[in-house]
Each structure stands twice: as C-alpha cells, then as structure tokens.
Short mmCIF file of C-alpha atoms in Angstrom, two decimals:
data_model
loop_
_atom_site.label_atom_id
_atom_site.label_comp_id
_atom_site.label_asym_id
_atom_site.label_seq_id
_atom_site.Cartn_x
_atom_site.Cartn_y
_atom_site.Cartn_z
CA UNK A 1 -24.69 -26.14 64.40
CA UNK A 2 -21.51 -27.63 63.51
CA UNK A 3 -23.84 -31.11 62.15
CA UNK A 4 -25.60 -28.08 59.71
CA UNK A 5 -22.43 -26.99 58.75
CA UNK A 6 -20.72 -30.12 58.23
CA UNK A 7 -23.66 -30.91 56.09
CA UNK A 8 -23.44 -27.91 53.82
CA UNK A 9 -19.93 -28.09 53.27
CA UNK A 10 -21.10 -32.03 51.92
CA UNK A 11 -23.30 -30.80 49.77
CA UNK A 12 -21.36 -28.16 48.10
CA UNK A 13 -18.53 -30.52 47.32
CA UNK A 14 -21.04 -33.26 45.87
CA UNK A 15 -22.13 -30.51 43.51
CA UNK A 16 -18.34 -29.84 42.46
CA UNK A 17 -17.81 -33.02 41.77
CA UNK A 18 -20.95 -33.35 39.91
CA UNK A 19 -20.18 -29.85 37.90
CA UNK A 20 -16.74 -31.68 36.72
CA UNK A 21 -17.93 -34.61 35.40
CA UNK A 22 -20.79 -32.85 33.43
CA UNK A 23 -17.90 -30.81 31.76
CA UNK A 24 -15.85 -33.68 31.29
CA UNK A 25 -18.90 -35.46 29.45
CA UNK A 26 -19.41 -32.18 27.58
CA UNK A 27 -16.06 -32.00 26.38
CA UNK A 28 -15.98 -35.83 25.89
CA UNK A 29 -18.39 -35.22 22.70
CA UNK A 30 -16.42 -32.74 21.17
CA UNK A 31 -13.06 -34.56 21.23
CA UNK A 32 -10.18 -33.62 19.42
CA UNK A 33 -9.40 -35.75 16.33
CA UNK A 34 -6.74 -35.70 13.52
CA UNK A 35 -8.56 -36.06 10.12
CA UNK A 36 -5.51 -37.14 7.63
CA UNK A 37 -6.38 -35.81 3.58
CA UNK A 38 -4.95 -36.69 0.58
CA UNK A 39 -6.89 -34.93 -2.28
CA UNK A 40 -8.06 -31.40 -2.82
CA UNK A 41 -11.34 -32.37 -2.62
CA UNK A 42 -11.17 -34.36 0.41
CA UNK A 43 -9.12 -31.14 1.94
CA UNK A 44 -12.48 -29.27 0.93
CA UNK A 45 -14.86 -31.58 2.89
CA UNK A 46 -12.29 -31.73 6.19
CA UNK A 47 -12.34 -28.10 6.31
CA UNK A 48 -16.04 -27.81 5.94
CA UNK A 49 -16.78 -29.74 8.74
CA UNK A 50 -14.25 -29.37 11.40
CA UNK A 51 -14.91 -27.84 14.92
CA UNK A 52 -13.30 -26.52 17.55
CA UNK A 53 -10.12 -29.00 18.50
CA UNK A 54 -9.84 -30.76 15.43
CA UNK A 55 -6.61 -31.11 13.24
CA UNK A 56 -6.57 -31.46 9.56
CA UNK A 57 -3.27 -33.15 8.22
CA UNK A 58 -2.66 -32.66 4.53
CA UNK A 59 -0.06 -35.69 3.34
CA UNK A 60 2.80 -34.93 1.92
CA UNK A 61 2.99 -33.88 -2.44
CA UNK A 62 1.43 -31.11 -5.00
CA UNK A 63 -1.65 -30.28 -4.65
CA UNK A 64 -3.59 -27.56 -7.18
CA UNK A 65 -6.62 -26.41 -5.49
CA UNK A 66 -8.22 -24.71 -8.45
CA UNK A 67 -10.99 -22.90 -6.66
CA UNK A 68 -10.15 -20.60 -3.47
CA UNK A 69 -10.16 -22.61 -0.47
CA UNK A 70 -12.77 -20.73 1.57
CA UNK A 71 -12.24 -21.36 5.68
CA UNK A 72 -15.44 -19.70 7.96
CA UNK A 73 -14.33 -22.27 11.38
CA UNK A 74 -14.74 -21.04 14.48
CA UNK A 75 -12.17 -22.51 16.88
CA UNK A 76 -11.94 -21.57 20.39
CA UNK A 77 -8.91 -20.33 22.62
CA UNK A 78 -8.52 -23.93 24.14
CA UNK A 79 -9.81 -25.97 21.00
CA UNK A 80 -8.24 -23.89 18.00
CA UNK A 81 -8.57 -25.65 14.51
CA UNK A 82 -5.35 -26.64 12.65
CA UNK A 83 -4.90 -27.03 9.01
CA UNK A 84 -0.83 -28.16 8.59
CA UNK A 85 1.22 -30.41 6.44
CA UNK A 86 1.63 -33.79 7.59
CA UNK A 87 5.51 -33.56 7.62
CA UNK A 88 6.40 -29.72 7.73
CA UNK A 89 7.31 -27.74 4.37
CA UNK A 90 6.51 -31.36 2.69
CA UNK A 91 3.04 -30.23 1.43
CA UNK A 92 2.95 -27.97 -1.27
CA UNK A 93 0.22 -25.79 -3.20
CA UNK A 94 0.46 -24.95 -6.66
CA UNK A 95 -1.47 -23.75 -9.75
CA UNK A 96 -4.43 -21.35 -8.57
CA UNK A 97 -4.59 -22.46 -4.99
CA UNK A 98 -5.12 -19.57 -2.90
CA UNK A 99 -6.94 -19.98 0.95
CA UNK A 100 -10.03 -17.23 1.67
CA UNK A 101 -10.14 -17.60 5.55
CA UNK A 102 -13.12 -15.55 6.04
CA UNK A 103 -14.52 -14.80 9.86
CA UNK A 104 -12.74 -17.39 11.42
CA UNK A 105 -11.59 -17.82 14.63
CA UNK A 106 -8.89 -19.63 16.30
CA UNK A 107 -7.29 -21.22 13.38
CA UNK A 108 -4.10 -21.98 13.16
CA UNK A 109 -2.20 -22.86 8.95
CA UNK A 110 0.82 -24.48 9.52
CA UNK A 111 4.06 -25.66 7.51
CA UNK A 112 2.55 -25.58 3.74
CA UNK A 113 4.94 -23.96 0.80
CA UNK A 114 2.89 -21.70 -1.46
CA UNK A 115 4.48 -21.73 -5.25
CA UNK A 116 0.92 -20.44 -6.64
CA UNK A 117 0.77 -18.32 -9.35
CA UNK A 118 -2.06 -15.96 -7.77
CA UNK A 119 -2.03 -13.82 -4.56
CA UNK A 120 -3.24 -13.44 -1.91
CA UNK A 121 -1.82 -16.95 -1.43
CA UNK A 122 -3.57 -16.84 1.83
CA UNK A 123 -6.52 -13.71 2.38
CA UNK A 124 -7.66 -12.88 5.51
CA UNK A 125 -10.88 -11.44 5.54
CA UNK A 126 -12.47 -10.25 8.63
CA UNK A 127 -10.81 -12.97 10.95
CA UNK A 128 -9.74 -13.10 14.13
CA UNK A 129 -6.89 -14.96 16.25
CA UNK A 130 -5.84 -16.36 13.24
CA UNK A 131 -1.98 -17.92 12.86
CA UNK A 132 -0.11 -18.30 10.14
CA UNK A 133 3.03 -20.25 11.21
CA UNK A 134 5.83 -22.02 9.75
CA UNK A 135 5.25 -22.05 6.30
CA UNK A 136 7.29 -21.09 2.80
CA UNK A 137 5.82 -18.14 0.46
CA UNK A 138 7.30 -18.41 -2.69
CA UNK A 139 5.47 -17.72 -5.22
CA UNK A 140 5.00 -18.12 -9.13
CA UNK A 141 3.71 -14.23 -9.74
CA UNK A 142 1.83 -14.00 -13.07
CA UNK A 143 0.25 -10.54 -11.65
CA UNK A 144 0.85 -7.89 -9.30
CA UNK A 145 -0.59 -8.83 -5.47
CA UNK A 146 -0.05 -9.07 -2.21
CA UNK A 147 1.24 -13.04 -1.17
CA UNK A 148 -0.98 -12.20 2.15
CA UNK A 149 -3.12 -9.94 2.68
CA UNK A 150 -5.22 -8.66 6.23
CA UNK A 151 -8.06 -6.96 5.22
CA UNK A 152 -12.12 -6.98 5.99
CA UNK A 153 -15.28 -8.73 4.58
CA UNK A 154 -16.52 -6.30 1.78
CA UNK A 155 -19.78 -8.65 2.38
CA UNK A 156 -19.85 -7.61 6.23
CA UNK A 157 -17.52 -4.86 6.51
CA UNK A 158 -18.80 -3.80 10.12
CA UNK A 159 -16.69 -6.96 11.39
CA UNK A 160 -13.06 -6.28 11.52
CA UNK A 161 -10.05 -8.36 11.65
CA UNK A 162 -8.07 -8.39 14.33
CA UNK A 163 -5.63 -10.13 16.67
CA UNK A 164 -3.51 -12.31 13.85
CA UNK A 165 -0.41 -13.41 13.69
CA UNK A 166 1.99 -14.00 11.22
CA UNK A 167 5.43 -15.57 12.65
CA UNK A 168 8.37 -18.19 11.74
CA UNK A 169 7.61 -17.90 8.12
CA UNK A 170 10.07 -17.40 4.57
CA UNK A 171 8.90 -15.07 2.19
CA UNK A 172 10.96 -14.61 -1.00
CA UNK A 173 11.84 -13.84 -4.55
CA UNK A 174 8.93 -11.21 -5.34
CA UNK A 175 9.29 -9.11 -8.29
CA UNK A 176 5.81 -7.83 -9.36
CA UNK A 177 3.90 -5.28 -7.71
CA UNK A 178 2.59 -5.73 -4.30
CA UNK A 179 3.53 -6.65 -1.06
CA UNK A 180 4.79 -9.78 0.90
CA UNK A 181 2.38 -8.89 3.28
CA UNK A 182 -0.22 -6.07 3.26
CA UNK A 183 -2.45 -5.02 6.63
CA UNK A 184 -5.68 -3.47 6.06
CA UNK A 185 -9.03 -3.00 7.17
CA UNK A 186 -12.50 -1.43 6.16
CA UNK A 187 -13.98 1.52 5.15
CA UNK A 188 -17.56 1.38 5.94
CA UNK A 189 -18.87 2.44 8.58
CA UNK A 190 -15.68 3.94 9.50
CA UNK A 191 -12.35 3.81 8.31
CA UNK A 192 -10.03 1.29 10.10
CA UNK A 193 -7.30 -0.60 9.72
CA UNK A 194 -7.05 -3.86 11.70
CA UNK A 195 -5.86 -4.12 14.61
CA UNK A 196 -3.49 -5.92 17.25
CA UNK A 197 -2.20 -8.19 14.57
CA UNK A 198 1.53 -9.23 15.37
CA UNK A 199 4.02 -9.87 12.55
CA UNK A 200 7.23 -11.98 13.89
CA UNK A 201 10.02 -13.88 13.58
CA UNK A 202 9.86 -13.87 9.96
CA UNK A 203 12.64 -13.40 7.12
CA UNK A 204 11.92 -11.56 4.24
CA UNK A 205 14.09 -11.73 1.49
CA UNK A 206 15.06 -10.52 -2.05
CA UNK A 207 12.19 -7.90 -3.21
CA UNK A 208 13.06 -6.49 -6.93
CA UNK A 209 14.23 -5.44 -9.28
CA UNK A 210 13.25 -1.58 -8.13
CA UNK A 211 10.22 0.41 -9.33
CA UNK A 212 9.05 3.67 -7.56
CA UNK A 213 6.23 2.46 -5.77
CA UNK A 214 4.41 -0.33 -4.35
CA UNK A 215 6.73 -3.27 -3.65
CA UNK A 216 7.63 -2.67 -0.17
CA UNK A 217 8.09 -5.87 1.55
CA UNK A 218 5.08 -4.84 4.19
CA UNK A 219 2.79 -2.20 4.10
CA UNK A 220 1.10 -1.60 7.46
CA UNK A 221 -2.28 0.36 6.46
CA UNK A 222 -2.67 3.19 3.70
CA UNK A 223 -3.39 6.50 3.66
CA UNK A 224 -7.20 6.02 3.93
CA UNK A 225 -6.52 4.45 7.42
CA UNK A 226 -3.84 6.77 8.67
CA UNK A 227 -5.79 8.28 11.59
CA UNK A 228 -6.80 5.05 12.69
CA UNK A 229 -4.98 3.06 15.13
CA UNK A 230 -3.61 -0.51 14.67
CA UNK A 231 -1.75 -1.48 17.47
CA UNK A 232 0.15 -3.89 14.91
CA UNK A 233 3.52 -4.92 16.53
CA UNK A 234 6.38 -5.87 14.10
CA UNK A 235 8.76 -7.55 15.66
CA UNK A 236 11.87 -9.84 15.65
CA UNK A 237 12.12 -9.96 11.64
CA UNK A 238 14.75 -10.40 9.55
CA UNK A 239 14.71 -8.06 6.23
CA UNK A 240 16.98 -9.39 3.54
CA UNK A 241 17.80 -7.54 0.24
CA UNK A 242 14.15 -6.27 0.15
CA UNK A 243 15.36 -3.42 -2.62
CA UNK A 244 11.79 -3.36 -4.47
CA UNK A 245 10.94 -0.03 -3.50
CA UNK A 246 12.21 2.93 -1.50
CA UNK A 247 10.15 1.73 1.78
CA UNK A 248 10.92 -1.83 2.62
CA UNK A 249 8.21 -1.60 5.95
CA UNK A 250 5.90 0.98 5.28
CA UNK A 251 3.86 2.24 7.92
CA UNK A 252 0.51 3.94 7.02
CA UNK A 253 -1.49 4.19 10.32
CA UNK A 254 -1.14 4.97 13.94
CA UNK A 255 -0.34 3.41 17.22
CA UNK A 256 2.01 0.65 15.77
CA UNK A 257 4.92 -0.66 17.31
CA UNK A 258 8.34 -2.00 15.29
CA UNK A 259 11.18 -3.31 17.23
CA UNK A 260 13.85 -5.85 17.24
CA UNK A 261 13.95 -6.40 13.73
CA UNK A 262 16.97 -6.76 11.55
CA UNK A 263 17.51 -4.57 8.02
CA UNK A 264 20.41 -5.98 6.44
CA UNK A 265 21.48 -4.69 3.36
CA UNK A 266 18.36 -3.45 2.11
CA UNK A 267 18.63 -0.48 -0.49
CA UNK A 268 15.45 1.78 1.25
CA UNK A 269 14.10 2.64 4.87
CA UNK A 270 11.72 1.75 7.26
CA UNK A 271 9.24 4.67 6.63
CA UNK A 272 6.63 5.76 8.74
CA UNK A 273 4.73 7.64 5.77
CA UNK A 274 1.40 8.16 7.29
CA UNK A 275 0.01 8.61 10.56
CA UNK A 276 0.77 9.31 14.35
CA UNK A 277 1.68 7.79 17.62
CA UNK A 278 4.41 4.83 16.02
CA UNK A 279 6.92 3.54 17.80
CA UNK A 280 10.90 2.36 16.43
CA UNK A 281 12.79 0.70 18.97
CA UNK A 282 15.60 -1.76 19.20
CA UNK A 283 16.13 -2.49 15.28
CA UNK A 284 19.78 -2.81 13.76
CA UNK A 285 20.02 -1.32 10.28
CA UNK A 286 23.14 -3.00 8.76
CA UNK A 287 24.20 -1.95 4.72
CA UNK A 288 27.65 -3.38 5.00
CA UNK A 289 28.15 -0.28 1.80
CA UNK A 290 25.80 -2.09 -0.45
CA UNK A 291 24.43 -0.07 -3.10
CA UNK A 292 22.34 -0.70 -6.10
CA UNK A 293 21.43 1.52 -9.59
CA UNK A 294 17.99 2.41 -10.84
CA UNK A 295 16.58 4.10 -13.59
CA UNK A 296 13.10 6.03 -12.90
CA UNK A 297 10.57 6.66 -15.29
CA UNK A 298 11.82 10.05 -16.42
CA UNK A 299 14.65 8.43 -17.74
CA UNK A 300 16.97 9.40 -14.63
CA UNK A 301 19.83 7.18 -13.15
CA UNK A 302 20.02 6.89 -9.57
CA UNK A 303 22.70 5.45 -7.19
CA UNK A 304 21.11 3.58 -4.37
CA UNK A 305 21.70 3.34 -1.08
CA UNK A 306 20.94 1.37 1.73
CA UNK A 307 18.54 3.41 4.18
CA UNK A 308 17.73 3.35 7.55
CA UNK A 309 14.37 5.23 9.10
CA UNK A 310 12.39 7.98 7.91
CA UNK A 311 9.93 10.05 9.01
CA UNK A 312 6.59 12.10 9.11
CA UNK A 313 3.40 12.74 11.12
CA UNK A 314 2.92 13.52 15.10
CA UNK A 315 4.28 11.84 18.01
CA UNK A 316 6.84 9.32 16.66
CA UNK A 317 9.43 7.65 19.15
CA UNK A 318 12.28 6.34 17.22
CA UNK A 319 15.21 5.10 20.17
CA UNK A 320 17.94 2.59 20.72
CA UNK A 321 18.30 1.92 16.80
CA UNK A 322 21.60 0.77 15.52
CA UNK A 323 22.72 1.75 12.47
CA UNK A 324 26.06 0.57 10.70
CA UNK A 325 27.65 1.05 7.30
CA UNK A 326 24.43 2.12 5.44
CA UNK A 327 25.33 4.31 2.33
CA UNK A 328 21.62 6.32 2.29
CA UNK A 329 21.47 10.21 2.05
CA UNK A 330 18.84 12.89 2.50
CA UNK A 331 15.69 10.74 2.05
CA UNK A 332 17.57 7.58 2.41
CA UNK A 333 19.92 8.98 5.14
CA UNK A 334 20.12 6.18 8.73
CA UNK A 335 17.89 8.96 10.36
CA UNK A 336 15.95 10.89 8.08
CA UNK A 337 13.38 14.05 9.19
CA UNK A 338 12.73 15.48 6.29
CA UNK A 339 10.50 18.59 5.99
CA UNK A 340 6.95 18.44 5.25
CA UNK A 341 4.03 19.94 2.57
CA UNK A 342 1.31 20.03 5.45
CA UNK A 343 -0.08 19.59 9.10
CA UNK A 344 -1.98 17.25 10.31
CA UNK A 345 -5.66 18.73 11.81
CA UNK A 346 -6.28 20.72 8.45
CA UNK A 347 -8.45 18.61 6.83
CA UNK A 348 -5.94 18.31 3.90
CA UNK A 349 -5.00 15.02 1.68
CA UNK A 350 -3.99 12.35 3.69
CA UNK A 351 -1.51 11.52 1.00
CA UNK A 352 0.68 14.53 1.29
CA UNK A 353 4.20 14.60 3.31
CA UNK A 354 2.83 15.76 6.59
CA UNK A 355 5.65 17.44 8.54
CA UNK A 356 7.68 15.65 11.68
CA UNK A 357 6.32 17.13 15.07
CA UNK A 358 5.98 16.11 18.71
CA UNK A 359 8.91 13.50 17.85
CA UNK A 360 11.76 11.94 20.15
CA UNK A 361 14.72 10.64 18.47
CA UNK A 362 17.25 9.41 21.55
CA UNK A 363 19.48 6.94 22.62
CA UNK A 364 20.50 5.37 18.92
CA UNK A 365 23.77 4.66 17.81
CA UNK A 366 25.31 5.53 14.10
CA UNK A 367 28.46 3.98 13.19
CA UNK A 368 30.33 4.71 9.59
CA UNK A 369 27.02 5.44 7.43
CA UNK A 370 27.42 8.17 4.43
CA UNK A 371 24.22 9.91 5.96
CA UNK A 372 23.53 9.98 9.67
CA UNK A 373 20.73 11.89 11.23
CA UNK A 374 19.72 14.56 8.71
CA UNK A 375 17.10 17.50 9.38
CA UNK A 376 14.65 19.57 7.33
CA UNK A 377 15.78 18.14 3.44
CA UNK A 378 13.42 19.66 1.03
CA UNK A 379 12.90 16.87 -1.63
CA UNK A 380 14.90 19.52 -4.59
CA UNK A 381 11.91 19.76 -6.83
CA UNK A 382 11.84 15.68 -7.41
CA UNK A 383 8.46 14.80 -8.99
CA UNK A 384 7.39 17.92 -8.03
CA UNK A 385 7.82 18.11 -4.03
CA UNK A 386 8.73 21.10 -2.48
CA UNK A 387 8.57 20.57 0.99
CA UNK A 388 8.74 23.91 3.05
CA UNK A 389 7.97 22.81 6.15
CA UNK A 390 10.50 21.60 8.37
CA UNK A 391 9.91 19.74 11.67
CA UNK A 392 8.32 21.16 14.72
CA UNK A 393 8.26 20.59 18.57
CA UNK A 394 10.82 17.45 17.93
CA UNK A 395 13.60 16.24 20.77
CA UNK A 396 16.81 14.59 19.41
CA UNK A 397 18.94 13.23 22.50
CA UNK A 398 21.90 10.90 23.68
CA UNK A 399 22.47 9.76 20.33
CA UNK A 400 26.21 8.92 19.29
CA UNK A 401 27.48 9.42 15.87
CA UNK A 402 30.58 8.35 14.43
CA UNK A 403 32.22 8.09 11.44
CA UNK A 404 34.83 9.19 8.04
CA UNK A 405 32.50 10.35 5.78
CA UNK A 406 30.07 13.48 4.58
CA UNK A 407 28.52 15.76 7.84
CA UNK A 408 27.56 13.63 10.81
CA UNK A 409 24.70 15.95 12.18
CA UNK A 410 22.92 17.30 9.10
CA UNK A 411 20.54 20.43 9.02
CA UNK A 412 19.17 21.52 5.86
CA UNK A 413 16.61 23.35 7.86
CA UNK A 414 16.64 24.18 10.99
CA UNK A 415 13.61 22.39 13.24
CA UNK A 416 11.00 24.47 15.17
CA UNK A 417 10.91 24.73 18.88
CA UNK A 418 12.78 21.81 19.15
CA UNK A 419 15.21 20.11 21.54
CA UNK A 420 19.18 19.03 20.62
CA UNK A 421 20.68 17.96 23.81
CA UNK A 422 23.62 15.71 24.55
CA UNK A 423 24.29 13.74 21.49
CA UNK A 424 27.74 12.82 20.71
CA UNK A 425 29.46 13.01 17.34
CA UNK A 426 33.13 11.91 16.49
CA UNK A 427 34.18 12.59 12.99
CA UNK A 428 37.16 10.61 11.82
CA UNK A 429 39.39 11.16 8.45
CA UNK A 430 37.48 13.98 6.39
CA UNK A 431 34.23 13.52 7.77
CA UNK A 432 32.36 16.73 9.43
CA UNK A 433 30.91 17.12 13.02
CA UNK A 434 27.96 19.06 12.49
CA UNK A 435 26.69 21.13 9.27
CA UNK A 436 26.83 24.67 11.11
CA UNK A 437 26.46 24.97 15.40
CA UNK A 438 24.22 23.26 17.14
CA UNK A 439 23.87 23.21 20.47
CA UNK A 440 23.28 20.02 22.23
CA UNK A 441 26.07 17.93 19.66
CA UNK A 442 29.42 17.98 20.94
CA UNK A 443 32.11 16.34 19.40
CA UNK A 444 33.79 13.61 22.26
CA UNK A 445 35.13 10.15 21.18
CA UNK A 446 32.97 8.03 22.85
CA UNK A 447 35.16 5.25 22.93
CA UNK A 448 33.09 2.45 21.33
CA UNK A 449 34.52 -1.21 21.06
CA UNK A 450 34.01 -3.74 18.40
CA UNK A 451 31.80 -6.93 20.43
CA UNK A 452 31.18 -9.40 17.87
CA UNK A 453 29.77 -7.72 14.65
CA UNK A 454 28.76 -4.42 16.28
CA UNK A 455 30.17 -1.48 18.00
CA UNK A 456 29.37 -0.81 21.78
CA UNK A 457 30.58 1.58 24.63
#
C-alpha cells in the first residue's frame, strides 16, 4: 500500500512540474517587449499591434497626431499594455491630437502633456481598467469640451465603461465650456452612468473666468443618470481656484463616494445636485476670505464667495468635513441644505431641485466662515426658483461651529421630522449662535487649538 501511494504522490508531482513548464513556454511566446516610436505614424502602427505585456515608448518632442488616435487593446491584469513618454512629461501632443481608447482593457497612458486644441484630449469609450497616470492637461481650447471624458460606445452602447482610473495628473488653465473631466455612461438599453471609476491624487487648478453653468472642474454623471449608481470614488484631490462655475465637483448620480480631497480657495461648492445614496467625508474646504465678482446674464453683479458643500436628493452622508475661512452664504454657505421644488418617487423632471431627506450631517468642524450650516433657503425668486420645500427626515449632529461673523446655525426654514442633537456653536465678536432656538445647538467654547494650519480640539 504504501509502494501505491508512494507512487501516486510521484506521479502527481511529475504532472506539476510538467503543468509549469507548459505555462512557462506559453508565456515565453508572449513576452513582454518595449517598442520605442518616434513618429506619429509609427505611434499608429505600435498601437495597432501590441498585446498584452507590451510597452510602447514615445521619444521625447512635439508630436501632432492629426487624426484621433483610436486604442481597441486588450491587456490583461498581469500583462497590461502601456503607452508612456520615454522620459516623463518630455513627450508632448499638439495640434488635433486627441486619443479614442475604445473597449480596451488593461491599458495604462502615462506621463504625456496634452496642449491640443480639441477635447476630449483623451475619450474613453466603453473601456475598462483603464489608467490614466502622470500626465499634464493643458490645453489650447478653440471650443467648448470636456479635456477627458468617460462615457460609452454609441456603436455598442450595451457595453459600459467601468473600473478607470484617473490619478497623479495636472489639469489647468480652462476657460471654455466644459469640464476637466466629465463621467458618463449610456442610455440604451438603460440609463447608466459608469461605474467604479476612481478619480485621485490629482490637482485641478484655475477654472474661469465664471459663467452660470457648465464649467465645473468635474461633473460626475447628469441628470439622465441620476438614479443610477456609480460607485465613482473621488478621492485625495487637490482643487485649486476652480471658480468657473458655481459647482466645482458636481455630482449627478448615486452611490458615489468623495473624501479626502482638498478645496482651497475655490469661489463655489462641492454639490451633490442629482441623485441619492453619496457620500462626503474627510475633505477640508479652505477660502482663506477669497472672493471674486461676476456679472450674470441679466445684467446683475454678484459678490462671490468661496463655498463649501451643498445639497439635495435622499440619503446623503456628509461627516468629518473641515471647513475654514470660506466667505459663501445661503447657496454658497460651508454647509448648505437648501429647500427643494420636488420629491424624488414622483415621476417628475429629474432636473428640478429635489428636496434634502434621509440625510446625516455629523461630526464636521466650521471655523470663521461668513455662512456655516444653513437650513431650508428658498432661492428668493432667482431665475425663477421658488423652492417651498424644505428638508425632511434629516439628522445634523456633533458638529462644532465657531466663529465672528453673521448667524452660526442658520434656519430659513425649519426641517421636517428631523434630528438637531449635540452640535456645538461658539460665537465670538458680533457673530450670532443660532437664528431662533434650536434644540440640540448649545453654545460651549469648545476649546479648539491652532496645529499647524488648522484648528483642532
């Protein structure tokens, strides 16, 4: 018996061994390989043929691609395909060059800067696992677009993209319409946005001069895809004089996540305009009193004002925020809830304001902004909006307040069934606790210290 077993055990390890080496051999024929280019056209050819593994180096200098540079590779998790500038940042694209990346896979652009004078610089179009890393947008705008754009294959628009990322990249100096970066999906057979993409490490800076609409920094969806969920996380990005419109980030879909990101002195807010279920966690909003002047198209002067988050829809968490020195009010306040022109579930336009409800607001901290956390503001008529209904079913706890100017705790009108529970507010100078009783704020220094550049307990 033992002879029999010995024998077996011989066997199965000569058919391990045998297993390895086949997949050594197998992997043998598909090895990696650098392919070095140093014309468009020889770019063109590389990227037509490359497989799983390879790398395509573009040398260093200008290159106008003319025609869009349409990727279809399929890497692999293990064997992803890279297209990257043989010395980083070194490598630039100019003229019409734009790149289509269209159902790929497991690609990976790397360390180009983009001065072309047509967006998307780089479309994705029904891809997947795609990275963007480590390059420069900058572009020459000659018309409004987005300088990247997420969307789906109108060819194929069953197949959506999903699982991108976009991190360690410089995005600056836009002034037409459009977005740095826009996220969105298809429409047929259903509506939905794409999904698990992950925007990070990035800096975004200098968006303007402002308009009214449409040159937010990043839009996250639209209104079509508001019901759908993205599962996009935002995260770790730094948001630098991004003044083009009165969003900066706008969300417009559900199940997103945005923490850890930096606002700094940014005249508008962080809006989650459309949709449910969104998450804002861990994100310092710092105006150091910026403000800015506009002039909309009714002829009306503005003062602006740096802004921190607002909100609408169901189920929002917004918690352990910082906010300092932001000089926002009502629908540019740090925390703003305004009221709403409808409910979600009533088959209405999905571009209306749909009211706050379901939402947690806790554990945030507001330090000398003109506007803190402000409740129920009606929009006075402006363009036309009326908004009479004011949030519902929301819980707004353990946040501290401090500060020497305007009314700390702001109610225009009152919320719904709602909780206010042990937030602290400690008004200094001329400043206000509360704009009539509330129960649950209660005025206590809470003793914060300076650490650095921010105030903590």
């Amino acid at each position: 018996m033992n002879a029999i077993r010995f024998r077996v055990r011989a066997v199965v390890r000569t058919f391990a061994v045998l297993t390895l080496l086949l997949l050594l051999a197998r992997s043998s024929l598909h090895a990696q390989k650098t392919i070095v280019v140093t014309t468009a056209e020889s770019l063109r050819v590389a990227v037509s043929s490359a497989k799983g593994g390879d790398t395509i180096s573009v040398a260093d200098g200008t290159y106008d691609l003319g025609s869009p540079l349409i990727i279809m590779n399929k890497g692999t998790p293990f064997k992803p395909i890279v297209i990257k500038s043989s010395t980083r940042l070194k490598t630039v694209f100019t003229g019409t060059s734009r790149m289509i990346v269209r159902s790929a896979e497991y690609l990976t652009i790397e360390g180009f800067v983009f001065t072309s004078t047509d967006g998307p610089a780089i479309l994705l179009e029904s891809a997947n696992n795609v990275r963007i890393t480590r390059n420069i947008f900058r572009l020459k705008e000659t018309r409004q677009s987005s300088w990247v754009l997420i969307t789906a294959n109108s060819f194929d628009p069953a197949r959506l993209s999903h699982h991108n990322r976009i991190d360690h990249n410089l995005f600056e100096n836009k002034s037409l319409l459009g977005n740095f970066l826009t996220v969105e999906g298809s429409k047929r057979p259903v509506l939905q946005v794409s999904q698990y993409d992950r925007i990070d490490h990035n800096h975004f800076r200098n968006v303007g001069p402002r308009v009214e609409n449409v040159l937010e920094a990043i839009r996250i969806g639209s209104s079509d895809f508001s019901l759908s969920d993205g599962y996009t996380v935002v995260e770790s990005n730094l948001f630098e004089h991004c003044d083009g419109d009165p969003e900066v980030l706008s969300v417009k879909s559900s199940g997103n996540i945005i923490r850890y990101n930096t606002f700094l002195e940014c005249l508008g807010v962080l809006a989650l305009r459309h949709g449910n279920r969104n998450t804002v966690e861990g994100n310092f909003f710092l105006g150091n009193k910026r403000t800015g002047k506009f002039t909309d198209s009714t002829g009306k002067s503005w003062i602006l004002g740096t802004g921190g988050v607002r909100l609408y829809g169901d189920s929002m968490l917004v918690f352990n925020n910082y906010f300092e020195g932001l000089t926002g009010s009502k629908w540019d306040a740090a925390l703003a809830m305004t009221s709403g022109n409808a409910d979600y579930g009533k088959g209405l336009s999905l571009t209306k304001h749909y009211r706050t409800r379901n939402a947690i607001i806790a554990f945030n901290t507001f330090v000398n902004n003109r506007g803190n956390i402000e409740i129920g503001y009606d929009g006075e008529g402006f363009q036309g909006n009326w908004w009479t209904l004011p949030p519902e079913d929301v819980t707004i706890a353990n946040n501290i307040i401090t500060g020497s100017e305007d009314t700390l705790f702001k109610i225009y009108s009152p919320p719904v069934r709602s909780r206010i529970k042990n937030n602290i507010v400690f008004p200094v100078g001329e400043s206000v606790a509360a704009s009539r009783r509330v129960t649950g704020v209660r005025v206590l220094d809470p003793k914060l210290t300076r650490a650095g550049n921010l105030w903590r307990l």
